[in-house]
């Protein structure tokens, strides 16, 4: 499989071979890969070369090293297209079971940026909801959602443990139309790391979404922390 006369560096060829096996499912998530020594012997190359290939795959998120144990195939990330979909829809479309752990549900008074973002007056009532979103029981994101109580009528704890978008569209008959979203790199703080079951300081994606209805009224402000080891967002772009 390795071509020593190829212009492609040997470490790169090894990298592609391992990646290929992961993509074909010959090496499964969580499976331990052969040791550097084994690879070196199989391919008749130096351990240094193998190490370089493995380090690159670790850096690219294909493999993870566990101290004193070995190198394993990393969990593959969920690829999410940036469309105006809900968490429930996204997970179902992937054949994963969505669930929600409600952390907080409060009715409070709108203040500052939240009031202006929701197009309401300071002091107007809002729902402030904090939810951990899980896929097949694995925590994926921590979401804090703000909604105007006057617009999203009758919301309760039970409803937000299911799909908020489904309630808004099917029960309230409102048409969700568009959103703007900001994406930023960040690291998990103490509370976030606990609920997402990741180490403190792990890279995460911070997303802010402002969603609007067809008539232009703001529906929600959402701040989410997505696990960087589980998620990648894909943006389609077109010129012109
Ligand atoms: C997604 C949205 C969030 C929305 C939620 C509704 C992002 C970054 N966020 O998580 O804005 O509130 O879906 O999901 O995509 P639900 O209908 O399952 O409650």
Coordinates of N, CA and C in Angstrom, one line a residue, residues 101-215:
X101 N -32.6 17.9 28.4 CA -32.6 18.0 29.9 C -32.8 19.4 30.2
X102 N -33.9 19.7 30.9 CA -34.3 21.1 31.3 C -33.5 21.5 32.5
X103 N -32.7 22.6 32.3 CA -31.9 23.0 33.5 C -32.6 24.2 34.2
X104 N -33.3 25.0 33.4 CA -33.9 26.2 34.0 C -35.1 26.6 33.1
X105 N -36.2 27.0 33.7 CA -37.3 27.6 33.0 C -37.8 28.7 33.9
X106 N -37.8 29.9 33.4 CA -38.2 31.1 34.2 C -38.9 32.1 33.4
X107 N -39.8 32.8 34.1 CA -40.4 33.9 33.5 C -39.8 35.1 34.2
X108 N -39.2 36.0 33.4 CA -38.6 37.2 34.0 C -38.8 38.4 33.2
X109 N -38.3 39.5 33.7 CA -38.5 40.8 33.0 C -37.3 41.0 32.0
X110 N -37.7 41.5 30.8 CA -36.7 41.7 29.7 C -35.8 42.9 30.1
X111 N -34.6 42.8 29.8 CA -33.6 43.9 30.1 C -32.8 44.1 28.9
X112 N -32.2 45.3 28.8 CA -31.2 45.7 27.8 C -31.2 45.0 26.5
X113 N -30.1 44.4 26.1 CA -30.0 43.8 24.8 C -31.1 42.7 24.5
X114 N -31.5 42.0 25.5 CA -32.5 41.0 25.3 C -33.8 41.6 24.9
X115 N -34.2 42.7 25.6 CA -35.4 43.4 25.2 C -35.3 44.0 23.8
X116 N -34.2 44.6 23.5 CA -34.2 45.2 22.2 C -34.1 44.2 21.1
X117 N -33.3 43.1 21.4 CA -33.3 42.0 20.4 C -34.6 41.3 20.1
X118 N -35.4 41.3 21.2 CA -36.8 40.6 21.0 C -37.8 41.7 20.6
X119 N -37.4 42.9 20.4 CA -38.3 44.0 20.0 C -39.4 44.3 21.0
X120 N -39.1 44.2 22.2 CA -40.1 44.5 23.3 C -39.5 45.5 24.2
X121 N -40.3 45.9 25.2 CA -39.9 47.0 26.1 C -39.2 46.4 27.3
X122 N -38.2 47.1 27.9 CA -37.7 46.6 29.2 C -38.8 46.5 30.2
X123 N -38.8 45.4 30.9 CA -39.8 45.1 31.9 C -40.9 44.2 31.4
X124 N -41.0 44.0 30.0 CA -42.0 43.1 29.5 C -41.5 41.7 29.9
X125 N -42.5 40.8 30.0 CA -42.2 39.4 30.4 C -41.5 38.6 29.3
X126 N -40.5 37.8 29.7 CA -39.9 36.9 28.8 C -39.7 35.5 29.4
X127 N -39.6 34.5 28.6 CA -39.2 33.2 29.0 C -37.7 33.1 28.9
X128 N -37.1 32.5 29.9 CA -35.7 32.3 29.8 C -35.5 30.8 30.1
X129 N -35.0 30.1 29.1 CA -35.0 28.6 29.2 C -33.6 28.1 28.9
X130 N -33.2 27.3 29.8 CA -31.9 26.7 29.6 C -32.0 25.1 29.5
X131 N -31.5 24.6 28.3 CA -31.7 23.2 28.0 C -30.4 22.6 27.6
X132 N -30.2 21.3 28.0 CA -29.1 20.5 27.4 C -29.8 19.7 26.4
X133 N -29.2 19.7 25.2 CA -29.8 18.9 24.1 C -28.9 17.7 23.9
X134 N -29.6 16.6 23.8 CA -28.8 15.3 23.7 C -29.2 14.5 22.5
X135 N -28.3 13.8 21.9 CA -28.5 12.9 20.8 C -28.1 11.5 21.2
X136 N -29.1 10.6 21.2 CA -28.8 9.2 21.7 C -28.2 9.3 23.1
X137 N -28.7 10.1 23.9 CA -28.3 10.3 25.3 C -26.9 10.9 25.5
X138 N -26.3 11.4 24.4 CA -25.0 12.1 24.6 C -25.3 13.6 24.5
X139 N -24.8 14.4 25.5 CA -25.0 15.8 25.5 C -24.2 16.4 24.4
X140 N -24.9 17.2 23.6 CA -24.3 17.9 22.4 C -24.2 19.4 22.6
X141 N -25.2 20.0 23.2 CA -25.2 21.5 23.3 C -25.9 21.9 24.5
X142 N -25.5 23.1 25.0 CA -26.2 23.7 26.1 C -26.8 25.0 25.5
X143 N -28.2 25.1 25.6 CA -28.8 26.2 24.9 C -29.6 27.1 25.9
X144 N -29.4 28.4 25.8 CA -30.2 29.4 26.5 C -31.0 30.2 25.6
X145 N -32.3 30.1 25.7 CA -33.3 30.7 24.8 C -34.1 31.8 25.5
X146 N -34.3 32.9 24.8 CA -35.1 34.0 25.3 C -36.2 34.2 24.4
X147 N -37.5 34.2 24.9 CA -38.6 34.4 24.0 C -39.6 35.4 24.7
X148 N -40.3 36.2 23.9 CA -41.2 37.1 24.5 C -42.5 36.4 24.9
X149 N -42.9 36.5 26.2 CA -44.0 35.7 26.7 C -45.3 36.1 26.0
X150 N -45.4 37.3 25.5 CA -46.6 37.8 24.8 C -46.8 37.1 23.5
X151 N -45.7 36.7 22.9 CA -45.7 36.1 21.5 C -45.8 34.6 21.6
X152 N -45.0 34.0 22.5 CA -45.0 32.6 22.5 C -45.9 32.2 23.7
X153 N -47.2 32.2 23.5 CA -48.1 32.0 24.6 C -48.2 30.6 25.1
X154 N -48.4 30.4 26.4 CA -48.7 29.1 26.9 C -47.5 28.2 27.0
X155 N -46.3 28.7 26.9 CA -45.1 27.8 27.0 C -45.0 27.2 28.4
X156 N -44.6 26.0 28.5 CA -44.4 25.4 29.8 C -43.2 24.5 29.8
X157 N -42.9 23.9 31.0 CA -41.7 23.1 31.1 C -41.8 21.8 30.2
X158 N -43.0 21.3 30.1 CA -43.2 20.1 29.4 C -42.9 20.3 27.9
X159 N -43.5 21.4 27.4 CA -43.3 21.7 26.0 C -41.9 21.8 25.6
X160 N -41.1 22.6 26.4 CA -39.7 22.8 26.0 C -38.8 21.6 26.2
X161 N -39.4 20.5 26.8 CA -38.6 19.3 26.8 C -38.8 18.5 25.5
X162 N -39.7 19.0 24.7 CA -39.8 18.5 23.3 C -39.3 19.5 22.3
X163 N -40.0 19.7 21.2 CA -39.5 20.7 20.2 C -40.2 22.0 20.3
X164 N -39.4 23.1 20.6 CA -40.0 24.4 20.6 C -40.5 24.9 19.3
X165 N -39.8 24.6 18.2 CA -40.2 25.0 16.9 C -41.5 24.3 16.5
X166 N -41.7 23.1 16.9 CA -42.9 22.4 16.6 C -44.1 23.0 17.3
X167 N -43.9 23.4 18.5 CA -44.9 24.1 19.3 C -45.3 25.5 18.6
X168 N -44.3 26.2 18.3 CA -44.5 27.5 17.7 C -45.2 27.4 16.4
X169 N -44.9 26.4 15.6 CA -45.5 26.3 14.2 C -46.8 25.6 14.3
X170 N -46.9 24.5 15.0 CA -48.1 23.7 14.9 C -49.1 24.1 15.9
X171 N -48.7 24.5 17.1 CA -49.7 24.9 18.1 C -50.1 26.4 18.0
X172 N -49.1 27.2 17.8 CA -49.4 28.6 17.8 C -49.6 29.2 16.4
X173 N -49.3 28.3 15.4 CA -49.6 28.7 14.0 C -48.7 29.9 13.5
X174 N -47.5 30.1 14.1 CA -46.6 31.1 13.7 C -45.7 30.6 12.6
X175 N -45.3 31.5 11.7 CA -44.4 31.0 10.6 C -43.0 31.5 10.9
X176 N -42.1 30.5 11.1 CA -40.7 30.9 11.4 C -40.1 31.1 10.0
X177 N -39.3 32.2 9.8 CA -38.9 32.5 8.5 C -37.4 32.5 8.3
X178 N -36.7 33.3 9.0 CA -35.2 33.4 8.8 C -34.5 33.7 10.1
X179 N -33.2 33.5 10.1 CA -32.4 33.8 11.3 C -31.0 34.3 10.9
X180 N -30.4 35.0 11.8 CA -29.0 35.3 11.6 C -28.2 34.5 12.7
X181 N -27.1 34.1 12.4 CA -26.4 33.3 13.4 C -24.9 33.7 13.4
X182 N -24.4 33.8 14.6 CA -23.0 34.1 14.8 C -22.3 32.9 15.4
X183 N -21.1 32.6 14.9 CA -20.3 31.4 15.3 C -19.0 31.9 15.8
X184 N -18.6 31.4 17.0 CA -17.4 31.9 17.6 C -16.7 30.7 18.3
X185 N -15.4 30.7 18.3 CA -14.7 29.7 19.1 C -14.6 30.1 20.6
X186 N -14.7 29.1 21.4 CA -14.6 29.4 22.9 C -14.2 28.1 23.6
X187 N -14.1 28.2 24.9 CA -13.7 27.0 25.7 C -14.8 26.8 26.7
X188 N -15.0 25.6 27.1 CA -16.0 25.2 28.1 C -15.6 25.7 29.5
X189 N -16.5 26.4 30.1 CA -16.3 26.9 31.5 C -16.8 25.8 32.4
X190 N -16.7 26.0 33.7 CA -17.0 25.0 34.7 C -18.4 24.3 34.5
X191 N -19.5 25.2 34.6 CA -20.9 24.6 34.5 C -21.1 23.9 33.1
X192 N -20.6 24.6 32.1 CA -20.8 24.0 30.7 C -20.1 22.6 30.6
X193 N -18.9 22.6 31.2 CA -18.2 21.3 31.1 C -18.9 20.2 31.9
X194 N -19.5 20.6 33.0 CA -20.3 19.6 33.8 C -21.5 19.0 33.0
X195 N -22.3 19.9 32.5 CA -23.5 19.4 31.8 C -23.2 18.8 30.5
X196 N -22.2 19.2 29.8 CA -21.8 18.6 28.5 C -20.9 17.4 28.6
X197 N -20.5 17.1 29.8 CA -19.6 16.0 30.2 C -18.3 16.0 29.4
X198 N -17.7 17.2 29.4 CA -16.4 17.4 28.8 C -15.5 18.0 29.8
X199 N -14.2 18.0 29.5 CA -13.3 18.6 30.5 C -13.3 20.1 30.4
X200 N -13.2 20.8 31.5 CA -13.1 22.3 31.5 C -12.0 22.7 30.6
X201 N -12.3 23.7 29.8 CA -11.2 24.2 28.9 C -11.2 23.6 27.5
X202 N -12.1 22.6 27.3 CA -12.2 22.0 26.0 C -12.8 23.0 25.0
X203 N -12.3 22.9 23.8 CA -12.8 23.8 22.8 C -14.3 23.6 22.5
X204 N -15.1 24.7 22.4 CA -16.5 24.6 22.1 C -16.8 25.6 21.0
X205 N -18.0 25.5 20.4 CA -18.5 26.5 19.5 C -19.6 27.3 20.2
X206 N -19.4 28.6 20.1 CA -20.4 29.4 20.7 C -21.3 30.0 19.6
X207 N -22.6 29.7 19.6 CA -23.5 30.2 18.6 C -24.5 31.1 19.1
X208 N -24.8 32.2 18.4 CA -25.9 33.0 18.8 C -26.8 33.1 17.6
X209 N -28.1 32.8 17.9 CA -29.1 32.8 16.8 C -30.2 33.8 17.1
X210 N -30.5 34.6 16.1 CA -31.7 35.5 16.2 C -32.6 35.1 15.2
X211 N -33.8 34.6 15.6 CA -34.7 34.0 14.7 C -36.0 34.9 14.5
X212 N -36.5 35.0 13.3 CA -37.6 35.9 13.1 C -38.8 35.2 12.4
X213 N -39.9 35.8 12.6 CA -41.1 35.2 11.9 C -41.3 35.9 10.6
X214 N -42.2 35.4 9.8 CA -42.5 35.9 8.4 C -42.9 37.4 8.5
X215 N -43.6 37.8 9.6 CA -44.0 39.2 9.6 C -42.9 40.1 10.2

